[in-house]
Coordinates of C-alpha atoms and ligand atoms in Angstrom, one line a residue:
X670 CA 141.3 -108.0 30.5
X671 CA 144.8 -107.9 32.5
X672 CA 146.4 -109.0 29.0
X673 CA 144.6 -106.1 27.2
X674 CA 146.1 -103.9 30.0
X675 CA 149.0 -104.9 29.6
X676 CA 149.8 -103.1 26.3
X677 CA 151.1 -99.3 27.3
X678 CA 147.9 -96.9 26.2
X679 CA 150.2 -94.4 24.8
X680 CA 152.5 -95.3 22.2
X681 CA 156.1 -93.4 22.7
X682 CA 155.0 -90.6 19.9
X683 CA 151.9 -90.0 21.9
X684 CA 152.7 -89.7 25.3
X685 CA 153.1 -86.3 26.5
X686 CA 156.7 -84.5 26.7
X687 CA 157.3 -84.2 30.3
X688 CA 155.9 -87.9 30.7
X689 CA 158.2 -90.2 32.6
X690 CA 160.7 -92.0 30.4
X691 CA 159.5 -95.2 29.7
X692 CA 161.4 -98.3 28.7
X693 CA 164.1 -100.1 30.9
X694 CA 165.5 -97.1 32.3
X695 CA 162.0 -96.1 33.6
X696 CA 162.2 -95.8 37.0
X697 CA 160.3 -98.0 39.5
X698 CA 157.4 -97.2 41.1
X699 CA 156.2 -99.2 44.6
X700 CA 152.9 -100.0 45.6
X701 CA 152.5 -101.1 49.4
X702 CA 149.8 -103.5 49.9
X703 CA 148.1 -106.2 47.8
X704 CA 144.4 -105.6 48.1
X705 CA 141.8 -104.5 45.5
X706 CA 143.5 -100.9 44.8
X707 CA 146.7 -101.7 44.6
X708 CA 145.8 -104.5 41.7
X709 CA 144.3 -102.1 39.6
X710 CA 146.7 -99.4 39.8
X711 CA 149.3 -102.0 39.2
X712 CA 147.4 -103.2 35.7
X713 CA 147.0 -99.4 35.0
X714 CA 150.8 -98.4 35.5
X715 CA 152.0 -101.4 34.1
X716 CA 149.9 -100.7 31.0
X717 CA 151.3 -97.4 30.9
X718 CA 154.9 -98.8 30.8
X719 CA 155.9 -98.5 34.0
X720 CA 157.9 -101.0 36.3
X721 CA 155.6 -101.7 39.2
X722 CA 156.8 -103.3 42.7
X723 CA 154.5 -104.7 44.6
X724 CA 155.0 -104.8 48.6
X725 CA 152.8 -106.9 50.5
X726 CA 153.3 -108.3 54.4
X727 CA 153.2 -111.9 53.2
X728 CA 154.2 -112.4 49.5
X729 CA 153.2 -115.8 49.8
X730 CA 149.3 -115.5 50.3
X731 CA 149.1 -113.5 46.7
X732 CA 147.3 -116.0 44.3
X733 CA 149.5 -116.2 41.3
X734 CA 147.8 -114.6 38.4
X735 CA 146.3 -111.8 40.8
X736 CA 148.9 -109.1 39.1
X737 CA 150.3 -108.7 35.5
X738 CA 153.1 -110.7 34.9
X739 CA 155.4 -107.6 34.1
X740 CA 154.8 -106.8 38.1
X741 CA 157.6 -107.7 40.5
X742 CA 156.1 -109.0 43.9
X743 CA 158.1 -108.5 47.2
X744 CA 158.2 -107.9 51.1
X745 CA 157.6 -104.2 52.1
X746 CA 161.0 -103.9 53.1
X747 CA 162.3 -105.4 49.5
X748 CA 159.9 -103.5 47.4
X749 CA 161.0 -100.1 48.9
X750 CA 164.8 -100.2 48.8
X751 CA 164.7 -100.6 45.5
X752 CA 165.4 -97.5 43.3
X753 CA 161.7 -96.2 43.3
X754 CA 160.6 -92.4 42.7
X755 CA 157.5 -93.0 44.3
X756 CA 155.6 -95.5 47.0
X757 CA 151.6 -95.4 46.5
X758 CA 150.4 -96.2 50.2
X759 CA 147.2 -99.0 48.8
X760 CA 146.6 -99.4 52.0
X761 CA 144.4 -98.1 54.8
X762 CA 145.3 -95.4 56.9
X763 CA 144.8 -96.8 59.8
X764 CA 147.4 -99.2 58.9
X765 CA 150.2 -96.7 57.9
X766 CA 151.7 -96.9 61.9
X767 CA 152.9 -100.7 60.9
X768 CA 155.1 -99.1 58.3
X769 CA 157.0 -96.9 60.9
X770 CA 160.3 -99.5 60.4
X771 CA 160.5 -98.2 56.8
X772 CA 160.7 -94.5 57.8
X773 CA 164.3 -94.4 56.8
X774 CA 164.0 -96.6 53.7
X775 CA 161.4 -94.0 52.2
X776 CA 162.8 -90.9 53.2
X777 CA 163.3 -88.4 50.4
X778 CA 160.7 -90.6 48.5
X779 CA 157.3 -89.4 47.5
X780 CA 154.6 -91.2 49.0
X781 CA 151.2 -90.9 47.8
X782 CA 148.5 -91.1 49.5
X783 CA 145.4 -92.5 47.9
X784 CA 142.9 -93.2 51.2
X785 CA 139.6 -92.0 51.0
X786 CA 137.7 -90.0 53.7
X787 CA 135.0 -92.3 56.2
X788 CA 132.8 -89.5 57.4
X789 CA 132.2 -86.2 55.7
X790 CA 132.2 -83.8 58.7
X791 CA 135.4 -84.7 60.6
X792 CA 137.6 -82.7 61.9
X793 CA 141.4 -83.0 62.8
X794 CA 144.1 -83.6 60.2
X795 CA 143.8 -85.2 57.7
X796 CA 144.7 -89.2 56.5
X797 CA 147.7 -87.6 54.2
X798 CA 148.7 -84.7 56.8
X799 CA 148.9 -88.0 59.6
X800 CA 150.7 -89.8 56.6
X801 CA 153.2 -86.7 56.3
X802 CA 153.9 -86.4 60.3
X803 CA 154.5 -90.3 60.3
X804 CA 157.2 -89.5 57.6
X805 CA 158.6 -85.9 57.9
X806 CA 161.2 -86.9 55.6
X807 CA 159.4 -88.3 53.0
X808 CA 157.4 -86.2 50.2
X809 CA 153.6 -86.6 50.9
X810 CA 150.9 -86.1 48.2
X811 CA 147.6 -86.4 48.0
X812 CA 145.7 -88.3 44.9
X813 CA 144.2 -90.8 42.9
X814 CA 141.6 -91.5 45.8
X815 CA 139.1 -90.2 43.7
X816 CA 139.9 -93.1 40.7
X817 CA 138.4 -96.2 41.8
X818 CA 139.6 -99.7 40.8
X819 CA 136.7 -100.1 37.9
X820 CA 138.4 -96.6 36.8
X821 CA 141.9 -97.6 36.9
X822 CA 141.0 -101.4 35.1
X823 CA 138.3 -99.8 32.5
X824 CA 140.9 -96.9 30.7
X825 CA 141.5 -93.5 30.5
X826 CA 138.5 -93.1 28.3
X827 CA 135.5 -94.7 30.0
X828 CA 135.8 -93.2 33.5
X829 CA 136.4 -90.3 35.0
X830 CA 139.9 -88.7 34.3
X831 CA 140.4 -86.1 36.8
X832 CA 142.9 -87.0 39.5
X833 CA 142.8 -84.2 42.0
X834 CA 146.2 -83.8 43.7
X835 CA 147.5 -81.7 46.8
X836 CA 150.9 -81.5 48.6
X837 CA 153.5 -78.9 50.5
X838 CA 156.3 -80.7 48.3
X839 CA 156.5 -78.9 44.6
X840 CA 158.9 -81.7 43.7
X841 CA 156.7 -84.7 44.3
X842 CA 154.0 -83.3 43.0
X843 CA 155.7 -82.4 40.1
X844 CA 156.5 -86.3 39.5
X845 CA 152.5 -87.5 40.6
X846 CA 151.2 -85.1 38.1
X847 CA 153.6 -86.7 35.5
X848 CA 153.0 -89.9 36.2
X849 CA 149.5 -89.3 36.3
X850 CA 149.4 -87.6 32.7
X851 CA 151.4 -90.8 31.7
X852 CA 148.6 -92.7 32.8
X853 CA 146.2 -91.2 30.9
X854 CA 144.4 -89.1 33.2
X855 CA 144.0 -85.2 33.7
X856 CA 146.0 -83.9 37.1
X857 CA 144.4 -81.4 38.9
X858 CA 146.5 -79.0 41.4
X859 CA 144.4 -78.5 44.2
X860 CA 147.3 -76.2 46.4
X861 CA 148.6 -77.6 49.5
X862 CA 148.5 -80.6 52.1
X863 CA 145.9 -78.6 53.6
X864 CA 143.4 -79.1 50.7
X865 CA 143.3 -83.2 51.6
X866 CA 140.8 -83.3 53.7
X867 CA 138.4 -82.1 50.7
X868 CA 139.7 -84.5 48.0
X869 CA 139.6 -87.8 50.8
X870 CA 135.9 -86.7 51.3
X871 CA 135.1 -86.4 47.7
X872 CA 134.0 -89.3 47.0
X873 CA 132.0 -89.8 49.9
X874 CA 130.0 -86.5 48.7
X875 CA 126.0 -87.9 47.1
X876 CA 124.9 -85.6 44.4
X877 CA 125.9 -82.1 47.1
X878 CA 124.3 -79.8 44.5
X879 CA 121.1 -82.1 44.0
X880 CA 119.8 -82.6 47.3
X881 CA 117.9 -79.2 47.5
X882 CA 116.3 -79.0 43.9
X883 CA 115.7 -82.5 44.5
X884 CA 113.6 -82.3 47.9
X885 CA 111.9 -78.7 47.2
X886 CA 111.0 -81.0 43.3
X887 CA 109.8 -83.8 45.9
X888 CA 107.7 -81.5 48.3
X889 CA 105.9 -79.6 45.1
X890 CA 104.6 -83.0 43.7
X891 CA 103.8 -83.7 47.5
X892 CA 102.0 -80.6 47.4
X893 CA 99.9 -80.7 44.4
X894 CA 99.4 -85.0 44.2
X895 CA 98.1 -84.2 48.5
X896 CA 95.7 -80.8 47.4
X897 CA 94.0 -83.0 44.2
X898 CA 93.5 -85.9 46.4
X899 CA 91.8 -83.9 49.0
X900 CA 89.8 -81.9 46.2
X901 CA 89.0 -84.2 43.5
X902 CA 88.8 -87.6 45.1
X903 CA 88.8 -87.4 49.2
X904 CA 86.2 -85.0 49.7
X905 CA 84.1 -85.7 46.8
X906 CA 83.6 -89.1 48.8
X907 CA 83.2 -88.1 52.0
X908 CA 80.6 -85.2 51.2
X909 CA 78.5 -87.4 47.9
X910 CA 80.1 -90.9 48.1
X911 CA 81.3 -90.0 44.9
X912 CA 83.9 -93.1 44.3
X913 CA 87.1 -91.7 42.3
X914 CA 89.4 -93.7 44.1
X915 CA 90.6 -94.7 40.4
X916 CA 91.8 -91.3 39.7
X917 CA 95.0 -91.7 42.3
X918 CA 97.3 -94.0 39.9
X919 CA 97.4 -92.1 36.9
X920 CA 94.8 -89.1 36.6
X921 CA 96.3 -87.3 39.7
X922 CA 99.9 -88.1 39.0
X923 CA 99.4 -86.8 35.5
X924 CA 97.5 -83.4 36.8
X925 CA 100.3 -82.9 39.6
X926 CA 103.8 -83.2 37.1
X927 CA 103.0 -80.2 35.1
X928 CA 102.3 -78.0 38.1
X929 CA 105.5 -79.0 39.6
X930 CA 107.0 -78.6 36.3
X931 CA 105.9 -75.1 35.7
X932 CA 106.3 -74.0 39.4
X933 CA 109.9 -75.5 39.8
X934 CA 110.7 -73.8 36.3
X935 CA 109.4 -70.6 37.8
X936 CA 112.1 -71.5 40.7
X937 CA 114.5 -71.4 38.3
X938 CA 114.0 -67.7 37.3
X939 CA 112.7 -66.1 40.2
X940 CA 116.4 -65.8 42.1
X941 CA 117.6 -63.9 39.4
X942 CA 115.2 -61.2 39.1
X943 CA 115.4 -61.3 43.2
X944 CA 119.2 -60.3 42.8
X945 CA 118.3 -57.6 40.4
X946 CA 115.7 -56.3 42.4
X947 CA 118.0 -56.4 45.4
X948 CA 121.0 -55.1 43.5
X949 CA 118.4 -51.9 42.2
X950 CA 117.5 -51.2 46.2
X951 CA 120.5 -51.5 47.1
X952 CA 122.4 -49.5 44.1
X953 CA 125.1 -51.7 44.1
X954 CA 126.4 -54.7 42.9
X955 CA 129.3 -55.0 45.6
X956 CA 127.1 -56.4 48.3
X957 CA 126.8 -60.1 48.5
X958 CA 123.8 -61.5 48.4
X959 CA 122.5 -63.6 51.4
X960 CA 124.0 -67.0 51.5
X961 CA 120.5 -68.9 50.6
X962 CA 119.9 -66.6 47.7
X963 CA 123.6 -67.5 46.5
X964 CA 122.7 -71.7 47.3
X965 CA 119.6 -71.0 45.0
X966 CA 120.9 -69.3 42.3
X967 CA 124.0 -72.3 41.9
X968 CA 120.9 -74.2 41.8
X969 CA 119.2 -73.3 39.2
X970 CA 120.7 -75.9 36.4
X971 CA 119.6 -78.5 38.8
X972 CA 115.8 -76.9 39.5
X973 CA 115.9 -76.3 35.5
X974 CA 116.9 -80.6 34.7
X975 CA 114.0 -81.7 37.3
X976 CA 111.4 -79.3 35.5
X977 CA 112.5 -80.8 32.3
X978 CA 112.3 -84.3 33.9
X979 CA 108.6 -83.6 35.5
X980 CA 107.1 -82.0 31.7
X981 CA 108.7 -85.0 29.9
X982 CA 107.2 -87.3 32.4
X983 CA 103.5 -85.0 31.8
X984 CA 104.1 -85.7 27.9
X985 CA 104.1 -89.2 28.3
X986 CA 101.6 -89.7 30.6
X987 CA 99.2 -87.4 28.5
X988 CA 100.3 -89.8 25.3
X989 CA 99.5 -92.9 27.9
X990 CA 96.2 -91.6 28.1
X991 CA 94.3 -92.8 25.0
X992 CA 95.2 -96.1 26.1
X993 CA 93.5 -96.2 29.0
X994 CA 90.8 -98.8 30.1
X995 CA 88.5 -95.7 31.4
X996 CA 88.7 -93.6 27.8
X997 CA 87.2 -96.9 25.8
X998 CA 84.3 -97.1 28.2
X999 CA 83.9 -93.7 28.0
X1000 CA 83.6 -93.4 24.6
X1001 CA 81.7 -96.1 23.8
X1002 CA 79.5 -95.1 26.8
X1003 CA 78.8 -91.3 24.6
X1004 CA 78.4 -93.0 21.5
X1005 CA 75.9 -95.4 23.1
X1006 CA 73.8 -92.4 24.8
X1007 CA 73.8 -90.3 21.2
X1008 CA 72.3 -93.4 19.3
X1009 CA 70.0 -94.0 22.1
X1010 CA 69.0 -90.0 21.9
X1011 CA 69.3 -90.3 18.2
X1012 CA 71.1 -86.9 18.6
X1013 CA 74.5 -86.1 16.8
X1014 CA 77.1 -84.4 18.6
X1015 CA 77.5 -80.7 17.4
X1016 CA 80.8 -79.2 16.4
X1017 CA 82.5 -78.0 19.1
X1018 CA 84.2 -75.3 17.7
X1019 CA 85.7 -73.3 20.8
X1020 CA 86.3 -76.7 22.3
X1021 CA 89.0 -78.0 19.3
X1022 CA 90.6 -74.6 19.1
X1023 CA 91.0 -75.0 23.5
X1024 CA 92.1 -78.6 22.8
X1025 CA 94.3 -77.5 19.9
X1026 CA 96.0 -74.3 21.3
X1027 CA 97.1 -75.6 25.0
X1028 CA 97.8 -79.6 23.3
X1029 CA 100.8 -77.2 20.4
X1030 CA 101.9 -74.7 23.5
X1031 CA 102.7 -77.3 25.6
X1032 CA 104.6 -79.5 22.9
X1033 CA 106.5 -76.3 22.0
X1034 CA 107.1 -75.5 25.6
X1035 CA 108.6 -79.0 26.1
X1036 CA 110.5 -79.0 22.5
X1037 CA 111.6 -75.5 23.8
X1038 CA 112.6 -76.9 27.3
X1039 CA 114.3 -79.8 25.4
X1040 CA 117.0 -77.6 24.2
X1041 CA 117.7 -75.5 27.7
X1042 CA 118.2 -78.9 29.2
X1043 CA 120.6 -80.0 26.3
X1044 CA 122.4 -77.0 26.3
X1045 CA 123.1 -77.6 30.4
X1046 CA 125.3 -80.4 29.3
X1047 CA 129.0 -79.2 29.6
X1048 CA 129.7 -81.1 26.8
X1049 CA 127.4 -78.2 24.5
X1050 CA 126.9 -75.7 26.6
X1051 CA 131.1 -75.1 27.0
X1052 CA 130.9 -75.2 23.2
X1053 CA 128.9 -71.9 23.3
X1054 CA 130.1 -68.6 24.5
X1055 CA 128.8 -66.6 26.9
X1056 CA 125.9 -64.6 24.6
X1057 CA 124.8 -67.4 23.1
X1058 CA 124.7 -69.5 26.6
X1059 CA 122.9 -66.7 28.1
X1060 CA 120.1 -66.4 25.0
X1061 CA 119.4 -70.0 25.6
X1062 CA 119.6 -70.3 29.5
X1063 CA 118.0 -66.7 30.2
X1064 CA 116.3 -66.0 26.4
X1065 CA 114.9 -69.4 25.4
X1066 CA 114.4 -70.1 29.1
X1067 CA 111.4 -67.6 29.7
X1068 CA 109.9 -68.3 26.0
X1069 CA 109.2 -71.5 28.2
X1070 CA 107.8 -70.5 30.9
X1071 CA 105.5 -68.2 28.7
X1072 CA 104.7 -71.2 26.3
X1073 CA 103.8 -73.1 29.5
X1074 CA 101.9 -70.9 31.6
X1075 CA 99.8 -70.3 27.9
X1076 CA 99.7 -74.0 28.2
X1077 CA 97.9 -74.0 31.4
X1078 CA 95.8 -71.2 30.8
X1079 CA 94.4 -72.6 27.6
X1080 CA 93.9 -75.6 29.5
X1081 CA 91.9 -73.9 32.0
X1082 CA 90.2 -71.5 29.5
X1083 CA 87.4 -69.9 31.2
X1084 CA 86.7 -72.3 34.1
X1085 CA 88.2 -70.1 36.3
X1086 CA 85.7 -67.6 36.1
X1087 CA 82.6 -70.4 36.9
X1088 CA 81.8 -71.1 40.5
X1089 CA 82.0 -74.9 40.0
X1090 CA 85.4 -74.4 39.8
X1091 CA 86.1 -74.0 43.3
X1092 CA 84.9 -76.9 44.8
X1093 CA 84.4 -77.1 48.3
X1094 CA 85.8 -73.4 48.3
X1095 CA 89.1 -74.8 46.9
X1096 CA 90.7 -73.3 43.4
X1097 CA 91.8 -76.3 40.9
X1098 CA 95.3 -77.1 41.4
X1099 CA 96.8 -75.7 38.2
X1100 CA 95.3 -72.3 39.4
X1101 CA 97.9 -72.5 41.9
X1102 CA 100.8 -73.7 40.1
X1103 CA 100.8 -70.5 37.5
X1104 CA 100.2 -67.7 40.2
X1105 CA 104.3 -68.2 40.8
X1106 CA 105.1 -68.0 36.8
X1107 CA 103.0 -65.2 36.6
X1108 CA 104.7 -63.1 39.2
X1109 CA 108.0 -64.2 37.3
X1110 CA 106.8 -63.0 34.3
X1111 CA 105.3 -59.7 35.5
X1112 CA 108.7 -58.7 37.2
X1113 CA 111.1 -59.6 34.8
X1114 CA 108.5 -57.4 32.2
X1115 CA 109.5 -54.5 34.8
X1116 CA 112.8 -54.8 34.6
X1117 CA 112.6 -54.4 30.8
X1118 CA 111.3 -51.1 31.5
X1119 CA 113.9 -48.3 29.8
X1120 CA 114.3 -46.7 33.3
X1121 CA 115.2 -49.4 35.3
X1122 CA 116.6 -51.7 32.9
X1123 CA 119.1 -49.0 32.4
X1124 CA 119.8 -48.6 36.3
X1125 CA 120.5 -52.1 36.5
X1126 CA 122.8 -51.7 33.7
X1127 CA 124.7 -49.2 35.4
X1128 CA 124.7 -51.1 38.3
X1129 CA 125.7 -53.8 36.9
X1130 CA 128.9 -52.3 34.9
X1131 CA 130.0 -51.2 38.4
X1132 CA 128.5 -48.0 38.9
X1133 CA 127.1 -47.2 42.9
X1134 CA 124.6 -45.4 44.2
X1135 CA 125.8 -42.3 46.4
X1136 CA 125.0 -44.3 49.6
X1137 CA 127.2 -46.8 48.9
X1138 CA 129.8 -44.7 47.3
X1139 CA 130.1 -41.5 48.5
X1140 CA 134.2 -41.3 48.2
X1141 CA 135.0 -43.1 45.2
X1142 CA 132.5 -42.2 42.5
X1143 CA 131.6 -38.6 43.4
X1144 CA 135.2 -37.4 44.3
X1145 CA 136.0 -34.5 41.3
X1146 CA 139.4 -34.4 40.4
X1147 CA 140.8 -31.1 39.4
X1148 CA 143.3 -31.5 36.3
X1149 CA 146.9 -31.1 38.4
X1150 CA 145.3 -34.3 40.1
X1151 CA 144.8 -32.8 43.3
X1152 CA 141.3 -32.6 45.1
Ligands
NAP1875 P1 142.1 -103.8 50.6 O1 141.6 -104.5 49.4 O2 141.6 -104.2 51.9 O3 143.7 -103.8 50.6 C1 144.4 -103.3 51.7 C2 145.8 -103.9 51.7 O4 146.5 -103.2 52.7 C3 145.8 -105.3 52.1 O5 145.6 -106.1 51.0 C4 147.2 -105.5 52.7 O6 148.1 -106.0 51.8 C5 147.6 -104.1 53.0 N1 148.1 -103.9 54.4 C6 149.3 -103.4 54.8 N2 149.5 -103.3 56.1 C7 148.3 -103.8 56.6 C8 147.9 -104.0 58.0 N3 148.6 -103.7 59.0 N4 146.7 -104.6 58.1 C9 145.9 -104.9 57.1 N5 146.3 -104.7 55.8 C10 147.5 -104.2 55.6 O7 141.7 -102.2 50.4 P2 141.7 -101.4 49.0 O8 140.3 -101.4 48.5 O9 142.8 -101.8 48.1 O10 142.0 -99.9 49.6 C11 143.3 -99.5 49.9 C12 143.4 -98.0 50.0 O11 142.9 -97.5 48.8 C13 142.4 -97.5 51.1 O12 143.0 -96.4 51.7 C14 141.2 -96.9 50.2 O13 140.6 -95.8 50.8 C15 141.9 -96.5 49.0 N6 141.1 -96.5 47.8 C16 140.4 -97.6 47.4 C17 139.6 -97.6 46.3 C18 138.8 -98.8 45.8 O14 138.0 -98.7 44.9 N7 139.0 -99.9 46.4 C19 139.4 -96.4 45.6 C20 140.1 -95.3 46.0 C21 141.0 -95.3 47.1 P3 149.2 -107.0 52.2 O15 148.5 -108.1 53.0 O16 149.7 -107.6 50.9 O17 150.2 -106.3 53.0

């Protein structure tokens, strides 16, 4: 691997224009400290032909092997004297004080600083700001933190290749964001030493956008699985010792996804027509919303994946189902009773076309819901523009939810309408999970309407309602321009 590394990624003719010059007179850049990070950027730079120094406290202790060959391995002192452009600090931060004797040897050098965050809510400066008062005449920036080793060893094509970079000093961030394009990767100019603190805590953030959809996804199948065990199974037993105990590992799980499916699709929808309602009341568009309205409509992507997820997993299961222990018996049990009876069974005709209409919506829901999740990939959907993203995400999108709230209907049929339906006074569960849809539905219909769809329009091209506007939009100018 560190021999395959050691061939520059880009060719001369390849690399970009404002690269550093590579070859002997490239200049030399010094890495302080020998640990993990520091080996893999070394492998990286020197693969991207550039002279690498290597500073360590104790020179000695470095097995021989540990860096490329091309690398040059000194004292701290020895490695920074040397002509370098720029010092990357692989080191930890709290360790940056024992490097205090070098303050003259790296002033006017840039010194990057490539320490990650330990805690996400902390407050005071930040590792690079420290870094920077520590060195007030060196050239502090910020980056590469968020590249870890496997990054750095793997290529500029398998990992990640944004390098998010921040500093006061235009000049050394000039040279970072050159050197980082050398390396293969994509800078990003993320302002000022002041935006540090958010790239060292980067890495430390867990899926920020998915925790929400996520738990609300969680607490729906909670939901439903929890009201069909207490319906179907729990009280069944407890009121005729009615054992259906069986139900819980499949049946129930199979009879809770697509509720949650359909009810977190509905989620997806319903903030949008909530803005447009509140934009029409409020005749304006230049009111924020409320900040939890805002979190759930960046959501929405997320709450639209996890639908997908939950109706794939409902597809499956429903596939599963023929293969189940219980369906064999069963049927051999009904063929067993009609020879016994010597009766045939009679053509259900109303039951197949039930059977037959809610089995092809749902399949065309989920083919439909297929493509709304594809298109959410940045990959496609930044190949479309912005009428053809919206047809899918908003167009497509409620072709879904109609195709599965027909789904569940047709399932249902008329067994809403029989008493025996609401066992011990409690509707099925998929009763519940299309009231939500439905209300979605119904209100986006209204805003179709000619009269308000048109108001929203307006709104939405800027236009105000006197209330919020008196000045502005209702002010006649007279043709000399004066009032
Ligand atoms: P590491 O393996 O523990 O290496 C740290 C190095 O710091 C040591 O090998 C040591 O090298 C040097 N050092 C200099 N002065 C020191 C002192 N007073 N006490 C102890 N060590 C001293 O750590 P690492 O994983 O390379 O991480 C280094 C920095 O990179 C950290 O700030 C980390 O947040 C950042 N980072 C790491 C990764 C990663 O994937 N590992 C990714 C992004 C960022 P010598 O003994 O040769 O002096």
């Amino acid at each position: 691997m560190v021999e395959d590394m050691t061939t520059p990624l880009l060719s001369d003719s390849e690399a970009p224009a404002d690269a550093l010059p590579v070859g002997l007179t490239s200049p030399t850049v010094a890495i302080l400290g020998s640990g993990d990070f520091s080996r893999s950027l070394a492998v990286r730079l020197v693969a991207s032909g550039v002279q690498v120094v290597v500073g360590s406290r104790c020179v000695n202790r470095i097995p021989s092997g540990l860096f490329p060959e091309a690398v040059e391995l000194r004292n701290q002192e020895g490695a920074v004297s040397q002509e370098v452009c720029l010092v990357f600090m692989a080191l930890f931060p709290e360790h940056y004080c024992s490097l205090l004797g070098l303050q003259s040897a790296l002033a006017g050098k840039v010194l990057v600083d490539v320490s990650n965050g330990t805690e996400m809510n902390i407050h005071g400066p930040s590792n690079a700001e420290r870094l920077a008062d520590l060195f007030p005449d060196s050239l502090v920036v910020k980056g590469f933190n968020t590249v870890s080793t496997w990054e750095l060893q793997t290529g500029a094509h398998d990992g990640s290749r944004q390098v998010m970079i921040c500093s006061n000093s235009t000049e050394g961030k000039k040279k970072v964001v050159q050197l980082a394009r050398q390396m293969g990767f994509h800078p990003v100019d993320m302002g000022g030493l002041s935006a540090a603190r958010e790239i060292e805590v980067a890495p430390l953030r867990l899926f920020p956008s998915w925790s929400g959809p996520v738990v609300i996804t969680f607490l729906l199948f909670l939901f439903f699985y929890g009201y069909g065990f207490l319906r179907g199974i729990l009280l069944p037993f407890l009121a005729q010792g009615h054992n259906a105990f069986y139900r819980l590992a499949l049946d129930l799980v199979n009879e809770s996804l697509p509720a949650v499916a359909l009810v977190t699709l509905a989620l997806v929808y319903f903030p949008g027509l909530f803005a447009a309602w509140l934009q029409l009341w409020r005749g304006t568009k230049y009111r924020r919303f409320p900040s939890w309205l805002d979190n759930w409509l960046q959501r929405r992507k997320q709450l639209g994946l996890l639908s997908f997820l939950c109706a794939a997993l409902h597809g499956v299961y429903s596939l599963c189902l023929p293969l189940r222990r219980i369906t064999l018996l069963r049927l051999v049990n009904t063929a067993y009773k009609q020879v016994k009876a010597g009766t045939e069974e009679p053509w259900d005709e109303l039951g197949v076309w039930r059977s037959d209409l809610y089995i092809s919506c749902g399949v065309l829901g989920l083919g439909v819901l297929s493509l709304l999740a594809i298109t959410s990939l940045p990959t496609v959907g930044n190949t479309l523009n912005w009428r053809e993203f919206t047809f899918v995400q908003s167009g497509l999108g409620y072709i879904a939810l109609t195709l599965s709230i027909m789904h569940t209907l047709f399932f249902g049929w008329d067994f809403a309408f029989h008493i025996e339906a609401y066992s011990f006074y409690m509707p099925p569960s998929y009763l519940l999970a299309v009231v939500l849809p439905c209300i979605v539905l119904v209100s986006r219909c209204f805003l179709l309407l000619p009269c308000i769809f048109t108001r929203l329009t307006r709104i939405r091209r800027g236009w105000e309602s006197k209330r919020n506007c008196p000045v502005l939009q209702h002010h006649h100018v007279v043709p000399n321009g004066i009032p």
